[in-house]
């Protein structure tokens, strides 16, 4: 037989669970989603268009690619943080504060990474007349 203390504790937990209330999930999206990216024809643009195509199918709503070139970070940082404006950009977003004075956004403070969409290798090449076989020889 449960003790009065156990019964009171169980009753209290049940009341707290009921007091939290139930909120139905909100529909998302209820309007078009925008992916802001760099200039048309760039790798970022291609990736954004592939993502937009997939999201349009899975969300059942239009996903628009908005090319803003170097201003993409500024546009997204100034947008409402409501999940309707996404950013598809690469390394320049993270190094821009070191390259320009008075960048109106901070990549760590103003953006929340959602996924790693792509990875692209970099290659360092020199003209055959440059007689080096490694980076250390080049430097």
Coordinates of C-alpha atoms in Angstrom, one line a residue:
X1 CA 0.0 0.0 0.0
X2 CA 1.5 3.4 -1.0
X3 CA 2.3 5.8 1.8
X4 CA 0.6 9.2 1.9
X5 CA 3.9 10.9 1.1
X6 CA 4.3 8.8 -2.1
X7 CA 0.6 9.4 -3.1
X8 CA 1.1 13.2 -2.6
X9 CA 4.3 13.1 -4.6
X10 CA 2.7 11.2 -7.5
X11 CA -0.3 13.5 -7.5
X12 CA 2.0 16.5 -7.6
X13 CA 3.9 15.2 -10.5
X14 CA 0.7 14.4 -12.4
X15 CA -0.6 17.9 -11.8
X16 CA 2.7 19.5 -13.0
X17 CA 2.6 17.4 -16.2
X18 CA -1.0 18.5 -16.8
X19 CA -0.2 22.2 -16.0
X20 CA 2.4 22.4 -18.8
X21 CA -0.4 22.6 -21.3
X22 CA -0.4 21.3 -24.8
X23 CA 0.5 23.4 -27.7
X24 CA -0.1 22.1 -31.2
X25 CA 2.8 22.2 -33.6
X26 CA 2.8 25.3 -35.8
X27 CA 2.7 24.7 -39.6
X28 CA 6.0 25.6 -41.3
X29 CA 6.3 27.1 -43.7
X30 CA 3.2 29.1 -44.2
X31 CA 4.9 31.3 -46.9
X32 CA 7.8 31.0 -49.3
X33 CA 11.3 30.4 -47.9
X34 CA 14.2 32.3 -49.2
X35 CA 17.8 31.1 -49.5
X36 CA 20.2 34.0 -49.9
X37 CA 23.5 33.2 -51.6
X38 CA 26.3 34.7 -53.6
X39 CA 26.4 35.6 -57.3
X40 CA 24.5 33.6 -59.9
X41 CA 26.5 30.8 -61.4
X42 CA 28.8 30.3 -58.4
X43 CA 29.2 27.1 -56.5
X44 CA 27.2 28.6 -53.7
X45 CA 24.4 29.4 -56.2
X46 CA 24.4 25.8 -57.5
X47 CA 24.3 24.4 -54.0
X48 CA 21.5 26.8 -53.0
X49 CA 19.4 25.8 -56.1
X50 CA 19.8 22.1 -55.4
X51 CA 18.8 22.6 -51.7
X52 CA 15.9 24.8 -52.8
X53 CA 14.7 22.2 -55.2
X54 CA 14.7 19.5 -52.5
X55 CA 13.1 21.7 -49.9
X56 CA 10.3 22.7 -52.3
X57 CA 9.4 19.1 -52.7
X58 CA 9.7 18.1 -49.0
X59 CA 8.1 21.2 -47.5
X60 CA 5.4 21.6 -50.2
X61 CA 6.1 25.3 -50.4
X62 CA 8.2 27.4 -52.8
X63 CA 11.8 28.0 -51.9
X64 CA 13.4 31.0 -53.7
X65 CA 17.1 31.5 -54.3
X66 CA 18.0 35.2 -53.9
X67 CA 21.5 36.1 -55.3
X68 CA 23.0 39.0 -53.3
X69 CA 26.7 38.5 -54.0
X70 CA 28.9 40.0 -51.3
X71 CA 25.9 41.5 -49.5
X72 CA 24.4 38.0 -48.7
X73 CA 25.6 38.0 -45.1
X74 CA 24.3 41.5 -44.5
X75 CA 20.9 40.7 -46.0
X76 CA 20.5 37.6 -43.8
X77 CA 21.8 39.2 -40.7
X78 CA 19.2 41.9 -41.1
X79 CA 16.3 39.6 -41.8
X80 CA 13.7 38.5 -39.2
X81 CA 15.0 35.4 -37.3
X82 CA 11.9 33.4 -38.2
X83 CA 13.3 30.6 -40.3
X84 CA 12.1 32.0 -43.6
X85 CA 15.5 33.5 -44.7
X86 CA 18.3 31.0 -45.0
X87 CA 21.9 31.6 -46.0
X88 CA 24.0 29.4 -48.3
X89 CA 27.5 30.8 -48.3
X90 CA 31.1 29.6 -47.8
X91 CA 34.3 30.7 -46.3
X92 CA 34.1 34.4 -47.1
X93 CA 31.2 34.8 -44.6
X94 CA 33.6 33.8 -41.8
X95 CA 36.6 35.8 -42.9
X96 CA 34.8 39.0 -44.0
X97 CA 35.2 40.7 -40.6
X98 CA 39.0 40.3 -40.9
X99 CA 39.0 41.7 -44.5
X100 CA 36.7 44.7 -44.1
X101 CA 36.2 47.4 -41.5
X102 CA 32.8 47.9 -40.0
X103 CA 31.2 44.6 -41.1
X104 CA 27.6 45.0 -39.9
X105 CA 27.3 41.4 -38.7
X106 CA 29.3 38.9 -36.7
X107 CA 29.3 35.4 -38.1
X108 CA 29.4 33.7 -34.8
X109 CA 26.8 35.9 -33.0
X110 CA 24.4 36.5 -35.9
X111 CA 24.2 33.1 -37.7
X112 CA 23.4 29.6 -36.5
X113 CA 24.8 26.8 -38.7
X114 CA 22.1 24.3 -39.7
X115 CA 24.0 21.8 -41.8
X116 CA 27.2 21.2 -43.6
X117 CA 26.0 21.1 -47.2
X118 CA 29.2 20.6 -49.2
X119 CA 32.9 20.3 -49.0
X120 CA 35.2 21.4 -51.8
X121 CA 38.9 20.7 -52.0
X122 CA 41.4 23.4 -52.7
X123 CA 44.4 22.8 -54.8
X124 CA 47.6 24.9 -55.1
X125 CA 49.2 24.9 -58.5
X126 CA 52.2 26.6 -60.0
X127 CA 53.5 27.0 -63.6
X128 CA 55.7 24.1 -64.7
X129 CA 58.6 26.6 -64.9
X130 CA 58.6 27.0 -61.2
X131 CA 60.8 24.2 -59.9
X132 CA 59.1 23.2 -56.7
X133 CA 57.6 19.9 -55.6
X134 CA 56.0 20.9 -52.3
X135 CA 54.4 23.8 -50.4
X136 CA 57.5 24.1 -48.2
X137 CA 59.7 24.4 -51.3
X138 CA 57.4 27.1 -52.6
X139 CA 57.5 29.1 -49.4

